[in-house]
mmCIF file of C-alpha atoms and ligand atoms in Angstrom:
data_model
loop_
_atom_site.group_PDB
_atom_site.id
_atom_site.type_symbol
_atom_site.label_atom_id
_atom_site.label_comp_id
_atom_site.label_asym_id
_atom_site.label_seq_id
_atom_site.Cartn_x
_atom_site.Cartn_y
_atom_site.Cartn_z
ATOM 1 C CA MET A 1 209.735 412.797 254.605
ATOM 2 C CA SER A 2 210.620 416.018 252.815
ATOM 3 C CA ASP A 3 209.070 418.035 255.658
ATOM 4 C CA GLU A 4 211.676 416.644 258.032
ATOM 5 C CA GLY A 5 214.645 418.484 256.617
ATOM 6 C CA GLU A 6 216.393 418.374 259.959
ATOM 7 C CA LEU A 7 216.280 414.575 260.236
ATOM 8 C CA ASP A 8 219.735 413.321 261.153
ATOM 9 C CA LEU A 9 220.196 410.153 259.127
ATOM 10 C CA ARG A 10 223.147 409.163 261.303
ATOM 11 C CA SER A 11 220.943 408.912 264.354
ATOM 12 C CA LEU A 12 218.868 406.144 262.753
ATOM 13 C CA SER A 13 219.361 402.424 263.309
ATOM 14 C CA ASP A 14 220.332 400.411 260.218
ATOM 15 C CA GLU A 15 216.777 399.214 259.794
ATOM 16 C CA ASP A 16 215.294 402.712 260.065
ATOM 17 C CA LEU A 17 217.960 404.119 257.782
ATOM 18 C CA VAL A 18 217.135 401.571 255.079
ATOM 19 C CA GLN A 19 213.463 402.476 255.474
ATOM 20 C CA GLN A 20 214.402 406.150 255.198
ATOM 21 C CA ILE A 21 216.387 405.490 252.013
ATOM 22 C CA HIS A 22 213.272 403.851 250.543
ATOM 23 C CA ASP A 23 211.228 406.935 251.499
ATOM 24 C CA ASP A 24 213.847 409.326 250.110
ATOM 25 C CA LEU A 25 214.093 407.331 246.893
ATOM 26 C CA TYR A 26 210.312 407.429 246.629
ATOM 27 C CA ASP A 27 210.430 411.214 247.097
ATOM 28 C CA GLY A 28 213.264 411.557 244.573
ATOM 29 C CA LEU A 29 215.603 413.117 247.139
ATOM 30 C CA LYS A 30 218.930 412.457 245.460
ATOM 31 C CA GLU A 31 221.243 413.962 248.081
ATOM 32 C CA GLU A 32 219.498 412.192 250.928
ATOM 33 C CA VAL A 33 219.739 408.868 249.102
ATOM 34 C CA GLU A 34 223.446 409.498 248.521
ATOM 35 C CA GLU A 35 223.952 410.312 252.189
ATOM 36 C CA GLY A 36 222.038 407.219 253.289
ATOM 37 C CA VAL A 37 224.124 404.991 251.033
ATOM 38 C CA ASN A 38 227.335 406.543 252.337
ATOM 39 C CA ILE A 39 226.294 406.015 255.936
ATOM 40 C CA LEU A 40 225.484 402.332 255.364
ATOM 41 C CA LEU A 41 228.886 401.884 253.732
ATOM 42 C CA GLU A 42 230.600 403.649 256.635
ATOM 43 C CA ARG A 43 228.819 401.239 258.955
ATOM 44 C CA GLY A 44 230.437 398.380 257.089
ATOM 45 C CA TRP A 45 227.539 397.301 254.895
ATOM 46 C CA PRO A 46 228.814 395.423 251.822
ATOM 47 C CA PRO A 47 228.103 397.349 248.593
ATOM 48 C CA TYR A 48 225.906 394.578 247.163
ATOM 49 C CA LYS A 49 223.711 394.445 250.287
ATOM 50 C CA THR A 50 223.434 398.238 250.236
ATOM 51 C CA LEU A 51 222.431 398.086 246.580
ATOM 52 C CA THR A 52 219.812 395.364 246.900
ATOM 53 C CA GLU A 53 218.283 396.218 250.283
ATOM 54 C CA GLY A 54 218.556 399.996 250.022
ATOM 55 C CA LEU A 55 218.129 400.897 246.372
ATOM 56 C CA VAL A 56 216.608 397.982 244.452
ATOM 57 C CA GLU A 57 213.988 397.347 247.140
ATOM 58 C CA GLY A 58 213.191 401.086 247.213
ATOM 59 C CA MET A 59 212.644 401.098 243.470
ATOM 60 C CA ARG A 60 210.410 398.023 243.757
ATOM 61 C CA ILE A 61 208.104 400.014 246.022
ATOM 62 C CA VAL A 62 208.124 402.935 243.564
ATOM 63 C CA GLY A 63 207.134 400.450 240.839
ATOM 64 C CA ILE A 64 204.092 399.268 242.780
ATOM 65 C CA ASP A 65 202.737 402.801 243.240
ATOM 66 C CA PHE A 66 203.550 403.655 239.620
ATOM 67 C CA ARG A 67 201.546 400.635 238.521
ATOM 68 C CA ASP A 68 198.660 401.605 240.796
ATOM 69 C CA GLY A 69 198.508 405.165 239.494
ATOM 70 C CA ILE A 70 199.712 406.739 242.750
ATOM 71 C CA LEU A 71 202.986 407.921 241.209
ATOM 72 C CA PHE A 72 203.392 409.358 237.718
ATOM 73 C CA VAL A 73 206.230 409.617 235.211
ATOM 74 C CA PRO A 74 207.762 412.883 236.557
ATOM 75 C CA GLU A 75 207.946 411.506 240.102
ATOM 76 C CA VAL A 76 209.317 408.172 238.901
ATOM 77 C CA LEU A 77 211.965 410.017 236.893
ATOM 78 C CA LEU A 78 213.084 411.793 240.058
ATOM 79 C CA ALA A 79 213.188 408.466 241.883
ATOM 80 C CA ALA A 80 215.224 406.999 239.018
ATOM 81 C CA ASN A 81 217.657 409.920 239.262
ATOM 82 C CA ALA A 82 218.066 409.380 242.986
ATOM 83 C CA MET A 83 218.617 405.668 242.383
ATOM 84 C CA LYS A 84 221.267 406.375 239.770
ATOM 85 C CA ALA A 85 223.071 408.716 242.181
ATOM 86 C CA GLY A 86 223.163 405.934 244.778
ATOM 87 C CA MET A 87 224.364 403.449 242.159
ATOM 88 C CA ALA A 88 227.156 405.846 241.144
ATOM 89 C CA ILE A 89 228.572 405.659 244.679
ATOM 90 C CA LEU A 90 228.443 401.858 244.684
ATOM 91 C CA ARG A 91 229.760 401.337 241.165
ATOM 92 C CA PRO A 92 233.502 401.696 241.874
ATOM 93 C CA LEU A 93 233.110 399.496 244.931
ATOM 94 C CA LEU A 94 231.432 396.745 242.941
ATOM 95 C CA ILE A 95 233.978 396.855 240.154
ATOM 96 C CA ALA A 96 236.927 394.654 240.899
ATOM 97 C CA THR A 97 240.272 396.089 239.908
ATOM 98 C CA GLY A 98 242.869 393.903 238.301
ATOM 99 C CA ALA A 99 240.536 390.894 238.207
ATOM 100 C CA PRO A 100 241.292 388.566 235.307
ATOM 101 C CA ARG A 101 239.045 389.310 232.334
ATOM 102 C CA LEU A 102 236.421 386.594 232.051
ATOM 103 C CA GLY A 103 234.994 387.747 228.747
ATOM 104 C CA LYS A 104 233.406 390.630 226.932
ATOM 105 C CA MET A 105 229.760 391.676 226.798
ATOM 106 C CA VAL A 106 227.791 394.192 224.764
ATOM 107 C CA ILE A 107 224.583 395.188 226.533
ATOM 108 C CA GLY A 108 221.740 397.525 225.631
ATOM 109 C CA THR A 109 218.036 398.182 226.065
ATOM 110 C CA VAL A 110 215.991 397.385 222.965
ATOM 111 C CA LYS A 111 214.328 399.774 220.546
ATOM 112 C CA GLY A 112 211.353 401.690 221.909
ATOM 113 C CA ASP A 113 212.446 401.214 225.512
ATOM 114 C CA ILE A 114 214.229 403.829 227.611
ATOM 115 C CA HIS A 115 214.431 401.960 230.937
ATOM 116 C CA ASP A 116 218.082 401.644 231.844
ATOM 117 C CA ILE A 117 218.479 401.181 235.580
ATOM 118 C CA GLY A 118 218.333 397.385 235.546
ATOM 119 C CA LYS A 119 220.526 397.163 232.464
ATOM 120 C CA ASN A 120 223.097 399.484 234.063
ATOM 121 C CA LEU A 121 223.005 397.404 237.196
ATOM 122 C CA VAL A 122 223.715 394.259 235.188
ATOM 123 C CA ALA A 123 226.575 396.082 233.435
ATOM 124 C CA MET A 124 227.971 397.136 236.802
ATOM 125 C CA MET A 125 227.778 393.658 238.317
ATOM 126 C CA MET A 126 229.290 392.070 235.226
ATOM 127 C CA GLU A 127 232.207 394.496 235.411
ATOM 128 C CA GLY A 128 232.519 393.695 239.084
ATOM 129 C CA ALA A 129 232.772 390.013 238.230
ATOM 130 C CA GLY A 130 235.617 390.689 235.771
ATOM 131 C CA PHE A 131 233.839 391.057 232.439
ATOM 132 C CA GLU A 132 234.606 393.879 230.042
ATOM 133 C CA VAL A 133 231.281 395.553 229.332
ATOM 134 C CA ILE A 134 230.302 397.792 226.451
ATOM 135 C CA ASN A 135 227.065 399.495 227.420
ATOM 136 C CA ILE A 136 225.312 400.777 224.304
ATOM 137 C CA GLY A 137 222.514 402.513 226.165
ATOM 138 C CA ILE A 138 218.798 402.599 225.472
ATOM 139 C CA ASN A 139 216.403 402.457 222.529
ATOM 140 C CA ASN A 140 218.690 400.332 220.357
ATOM 141 C CA PRO A 141 217.532 399.236 216.907
ATOM 142 C CA VAL A 142 218.980 395.998 215.566
ATOM 143 C CA GLU A 143 221.557 397.955 213.535
ATOM 144 C CA LYS A 144 223.086 399.350 216.722
ATOM 145 C CA TYR A 145 223.517 395.882 218.208
ATOM 146 C CA LEU A 146 225.083 394.608 214.991
ATOM 147 C CA GLU A 147 227.459 397.572 214.800
ATOM 148 C CA ALA A 148 228.524 396.957 218.396
ATOM 149 C CA LEU A 149 229.091 393.243 217.741
ATOM 150 C CA ASP A 150 231.170 394.081 214.708
ATOM 151 C CA GLU A 151 233.193 396.741 216.475
ATOM 152 C CA HIS A 152 233.778 395.078 219.845
ATOM 153 C CA LYS A 153 233.643 391.370 219.027
ATOM 154 C CA PRO A 154 232.190 390.392 222.396
ATOM 155 C CA ASP A 155 231.505 386.879 223.675
ATOM 156 C CA ILE A 156 228.069 387.855 224.944
ATOM 157 C CA ILE A 157 225.247 390.065 223.773
ATOM 158 C CA GLY A 158 222.829 391.161 226.493
ATOM 159 C CA MET A 159 219.437 392.699 225.828
ATOM 160 C CA SER A 160 217.121 394.381 228.290
ATOM 161 C CA ALA A 161 213.405 395.231 227.958
ATOM 162 C CA LEU A 162 211.005 396.452 230.634
ATOM 163 C CA LEU A 163 207.858 396.762 228.560
ATOM 164 C CA THR A 164 205.620 394.025 227.222
ATOM 165 C CA THR A 165 205.456 396.095 224.035
ATOM 166 C CA THR A 166 209.237 396.196 223.528
ATOM 167 C CA MET A 167 210.303 392.718 224.619
ATOM 168 C CA PRO A 168 209.294 391.112 221.272
ATOM 169 C CA TYR A 169 211.993 393.249 219.643
ATOM 170 C CA MET A 170 214.569 390.842 221.070
ATOM 171 C CA LYS A 171 213.359 388.328 218.509
ATOM 172 C CA VAL A 172 213.995 390.843 215.732
ATOM 173 C CA VAL A 173 217.617 391.140 216.850
ATOM 174 C CA ILE A 174 218.107 387.383 217.210
ATOM 175 C CA ASP A 175 216.385 386.617 213.891
ATOM 176 C CA THR A 176 218.578 389.167 212.144
ATOM 177 C CA MET A 177 221.648 387.538 213.674
ATOM 178 C CA LYS A 178 220.400 384.191 212.353
ATOM 179 C CA GLU A 179 219.828 385.628 208.866
ATOM 180 C CA LYS A 180 223.378 386.941 208.867
ATOM 181 C CA GLY A 181 224.689 383.567 210.018
ATOM 182 C CA ILE A 182 226.267 385.004 213.170
ATOM 183 C CA ARG A 183 223.789 383.852 215.828
ATOM 184 C CA GLU A 184 225.978 380.972 216.988
ATOM 185 C CA ASP A 185 229.019 383.213 217.338
ATOM 186 C CA TYR A 186 227.572 384.782 220.464
ATOM 187 C CA ILE A 187 226.023 383.900 223.784
ATOM 188 C CA VAL A 188 222.681 385.736 223.875
ATOM 189 C CA LEU A 189 221.374 386.642 227.332
ATOM 190 C CA VAL A 190 218.130 388.519 227.919
ATOM 191 C CA GLY A 191 216.510 390.113 230.945
ATOM 192 C CA GLY A 192 213.961 392.577 232.222
ATOM 193 C CA ALA A 193 210.997 392.425 234.589
ATOM 194 C CA PRO A 194 208.290 391.210 232.146
ATOM 195 C CA LEU A 195 210.399 388.368 230.677
ATOM 196 C CA ASN A 196 210.646 384.757 231.744
ATOM 197 C CA GLU A 197 212.479 381.615 230.713
ATOM 198 C CA GLU A 198 209.771 380.521 228.342
ATOM 199 C CA PHE A 199 209.930 383.834 226.502
ATOM 200 C CA ALA A 200 213.727 383.669 226.257
ATOM 201 C CA LYS A 201 213.477 380.198 224.753
ATOM 202 C CA ALA A 202 210.746 381.269 222.338
ATOM 203 C CA VAL A 203 212.789 384.163 220.937
ATOM 204 C CA GLY A 204 215.889 382.007 220.593
ATOM 205 C CA ALA A 205 218.057 383.441 223.358
ATOM 206 C CA ASP A 206 220.503 381.223 225.233
ATOM 207 C CA ALA A 207 219.172 382.211 228.643
ATOM 208 C CA TYR A 208 216.897 384.465 230.650
ATOM 209 C CA CYS A 209 218.498 386.233 233.602
ATOM 210 C CA ARG A 210 216.119 387.111 236.423
ATOM 211 C CA ASP A 211 218.455 389.643 237.984
ATOM 212 C CA ALA A 212 221.978 390.990 237.841
ATOM 213 C CA ALA A 213 223.429 388.289 240.079
ATOM 214 C CA VAL A 214 221.888 385.574 237.891
ATOM 215 C CA ALA A 215 223.238 387.362 234.805
ATOM 216 C CA VAL A 216 226.763 387.119 236.220
ATOM 217 C CA GLU A 217 226.413 383.439 237.126
ATOM 218 C CA THR A 218 224.850 382.597 233.762
ATOM 219 C CA ALA A 219 227.532 384.496 231.858
ATOM 220 C CA LYS A 220 230.265 382.723 233.814
ATOM 221 C CA SER A 221 228.829 379.277 233.165
ATOM 222 C CA PHE A 222 228.377 379.946 229.453
ATOM 223 C CA MET A 223 231.948 381.258 229.236
ATOM 224 C CA ALA A 224 233.234 378.139 230.977
ATOM 225 C CA ARG A 225 231.339 375.974 228.466
ATOM 226 C CA LYS A 226 232.705 378.033 225.573
ATOM 227 C CA HIS A 227 236.261 377.553 226.828
ATOM 228 C CA ASN A 228 235.702 373.809 227.249
ATOM 229 C CA VAL A 229 234.422 373.519 223.687
ATOM 230 C CA LEU A 230 237.382 375.517 222.366
ATOM 231 C CA ALA A 231 239.805 373.398 224.389
ATOM 232 C CA ALA A 232 238.196 370.174 223.116
ATOM 233 C CA GLY A 233 238.269 371.388 219.510
HETATM 234 CO CO1 B1M B 1 208.408 402.560 233.446
HETATM 235 N N1 B1M B 1 207.239 400.995 233.408
HETATM 236 N N2 B1M B 1 207.409 403.328 231.932
HETATM 237 N N3 B1M B 1 209.523 404.109 233.706
HETATM 238 N N4 B1M B 1 208.993 401.763 235.051
HETATM 239 C C1 B1M B 1 207.594 399.900 234.308
HETATM 240 C C2 B1M B 1 208.521 398.902 233.625
HETATM 241 C C3 B1M B 1 206.161 399.293 234.644
HETATM 242 C C4 B1M B 1 206.193 397.806 235.021
HETATM 243 C C5 B1M B 1 205.506 400.156 235.737
HETATM 244 C C6 B1M B 1 204.183 399.632 236.189
HETATM 245 O O1 B1M B 1 203.201 399.818 235.509
HETATM 246 N N5 B1M B 1 204.172 398.986 237.322
HETATM 247 C C7 B1M B 1 205.369 399.580 233.303
HETATM 248 C C8 B1M B 1 205.462 398.491 232.223
HETATM 249 C C9 B1M B 1 204.184 397.724 232.059
HETATM 250 C C10 B1M B 1 204.390 396.651 231.063
HETATM 251 O O2 B1M B 1 204.744 396.841 229.944
HETATM 252 N N6 B1M B 1 204.178 395.445 231.514
HETATM 253 C C11 B1M B 1 206.049 400.869 232.843
HETATM 254 C C12 B1M B 1 205.472 401.792 231.937
HETATM 255 C C13 B1M B 1 204.050 401.501 231.506
HETATM 256 C C14 B1M B 1 206.173 402.929 231.457
HETATM 257 C C15 B1M B 1 205.686 403.965 230.439
HETATM 258 C C16 B1M B 1 204.950 403.405 229.222
HETATM 259 C C17 B1M B 1 204.827 404.975 231.232
HETATM 260 C C18 B1M B 1 204.197 406.058 230.412
HETATM 261 O O3 B1M B 1 204.854 406.818 229.739
HETATM 262 N N7 B1M B 1 202.893 406.081 230.485
HETATM 263 C C19 B1M B 1 207.004 404.663 230.033
HETATM 264 C C20 B1M B 1 207.671 403.964 228.832
HETATM 265 C C21 B1M B 1 208.908 404.672 228.366
HETATM 266 C C22 B1M B 1 209.671 403.855 227.328
HETATM 267 O O4 B1M B 1 210.524 403.069 227.685
HETATM 268 N N8 B1M B 1 209.348 404.010 226.067
HETATM 269 C C23 B1M B 1 207.820 404.463 231.278
HETATM 270 C C24 B1M B 1 208.789 405.357 231.715
HETATM 271 C C25 B1M B 1 209.539 405.202 232.869
HETATM 272 C C26 B1M B 1 210.486 406.285 233.420
HETATM 273 C C27 B1M B 1 211.240 407.019 232.310
HETATM 274 C C28 B1M B 1 209.691 407.256 234.227
HETATM 275 C C29 B1M B 1 211.382 405.427 234.391
HETATM 276 C C30 B1M B 1 212.678 404.878 233.726
HETATM 277 C C31 B1M B 1 213.897 405.654 234.121
HETATM 278 C C32 B1M B 1 215.154 404.938 233.730
HETATM 279 O O5 B1M B 1 215.233 403.721 233.618
HETATM 280 N N9 B1M B 1 216.175 405.714 233.502
HETATM 281 C C33 B1M B 1 210.481 404.239 234.677
HETATM 282 C C34 B1M B 1 210.682 403.347 235.773
HETATM 283 C C35 B1M B 1 211.758 403.724 236.772
HETATM 284 C C36 B1M B 1 209.908 402.164 235.945
HETATM 285 C C37 B1M B 1 209.862 401.195 237.153
HETATM 286 C C38 B1M B 1 209.126 401.907 238.264
HETATM 287 C C39 B1M B 1 211.186 400.713 237.696
HETATM 288 C C40 B1M B 1 212.119 400.033 236.691
HETATM 289 C C41 B1M B 1 213.445 399.848 237.361
HETATM 290 O O6 B1M B 1 214.350 400.621 237.183
HETATM 291 N N10 B1M B 1 213.533 398.811 238.240
HETATM 292 C C42 B1M B 1 209.085 399.967 236.520
HETATM 293 C C43 B1M B 1 208.314 399.153 237.535
HETATM 294 C C44 B1M B 1 208.991 397.850 237.887
HETATM 295 O O7 B1M B 1 209.775 397.306 237.144
HETATM 296 N N11 B1M B 1 208.645 397.319 239.005
HETATM 297 C C45 B1M B 1 208.428 400.552 235.341
HETATM 298 C C46 B1M B 1 214.696 398.550 239.065
HETATM 299 C C47 B1M B 1 215.668 397.632 238.319
HETATM 300 C C48 B1M B 1 216.844 397.317 239.229
HETATM 301 O O8 B1M B 1 214.986 396.422 238.018
HETATM 302 O O9 B1M B 1 214.773 397.008 235.573
HETATM 303 O O10 B1M B 1 213.698 394.901 236.496
HETATM 304 P P1 B1M B 1 214.795 395.886 236.522
HETATM 305 O O11 B1M B 1 216.161 395.099 236.248
HETATM 306 C C49 B1M B 1 216.538 393.905 236.912
HETATM 307 C C50 B1M B 1 216.057 392.629 236.210
HETATM 308 O O12 B1M B 1 214.901 392.785 235.447
HETATM 309 C C51 B1M B 1 217.244 392.172 235.422
HETATM 310 O O13 B1M B 1 218.316 392.562 236.256
HETATM 311 C C52 B1M B 1 218.053 393.849 236.803
HETATM 312 C C53 B1M B 1 218.796 394.008 238.072
HETATM 313 O O14 B1M B 1 218.545 393.008 239.018
HETATM 314 N N12 B1M B 1 217.520 392.721 234.081
HETATM 315 C C54 B1M B 1 218.390 392.097 233.245
HETATM 316 C C55 B1M B 1 217.104 393.845 233.480
HETATM 317 N N13 B1M B 1 217.654 393.967 232.274
HETATM 318 C C56 B1M B 1 218.454 392.917 232.094
HETATM 319 C C57 B1M B 1 219.272 392.551 231.023
HETATM 320 C C58 B1M B 1 219.997 391.388 231.111
HETATM 321 C C59 B1M B 1 219.920 390.579 232.253
HETATM 322 C C60 B1M B 1 219.123 390.920 233.336
HETATM 323 O O15 B1M B 1 220.757 391.083 230.056
HETATM 324 C C61 B1M B 1 221.567 389.992 230.100
#
């Protein structure tokens, strides 16, 4: 809708505004996406609903046209930028202040992979749920994960991969942890669009997390188990 520069987003109904945010995300219109997100929030939309229905759904549509060769990398990069700008508005709202710390997580995208939106979203939601999160970014070789574990001593290590070619690298990280005898010191959670539970099991992770909300729930239940074991011991 870039030819409708005069479009007043405030005049749209919620439903049309969400549709417009999808269109603006698709067109990589960062400022328009920011404005749309702000308007939904002003109308009382909860941040999580704004995130999932406005931004995540918009990016899902981008993904379909990327897959089908209708959109290309430069356009998808613009869409990703617009998405990140929308996420930046929601981040402080999703992050609880003063919540008791539930645990610590190191999270990063694996070597060879530069997708970071989903991983950042997981980091954001985990922080919102009261976890301390150390986000080590993208394209992480096993050494980077090990350094982060050593430095931050987290309870959980989270790995993200969006490519079928990079997801096997998770096994490299887990196998290296096994070789060093530290695998059982951590809860290993994995996620990313091409993964599934079977894959997570095969590479030796503790659990596959379908989305950010599942990541939070899974992390909480593993932390509760860890505390029970410690209390029993
Ligand atoms: Co890429 N890309 N991309 N891309 N890209 C995909 C993944 C693809 C499915 C598109 C397609 O063909 N439909 C396809 C992969 C095919 C495959 O391997 N099966 C693909 C491809 C092929 C590529 C390139 C190879 C393209 C090229 O260069 N020819 C290239 C590879 C670059 C590289 O990494 N080496 C590439 C590049 C890019 C951009 C740079 C342009 C951009 C990334 C920008 C960025 O991230 N900063 C990009 C994007 C944006 C996408 C799509 C469109 C969207 C990904 C996204 O952000 N989704 C994507 C299509 C798709 O996934 N439908 C695609 C939104 C996000 C909220 O969801 O990431 O799934 P997601 O995260 C979810 C869950 O998966 C889960 O929770 C998140 C939140 O709910 N989750 C975790 C994710 N990580 C987790 C970690 C956890 C737990 C849960 O740890 C505990």
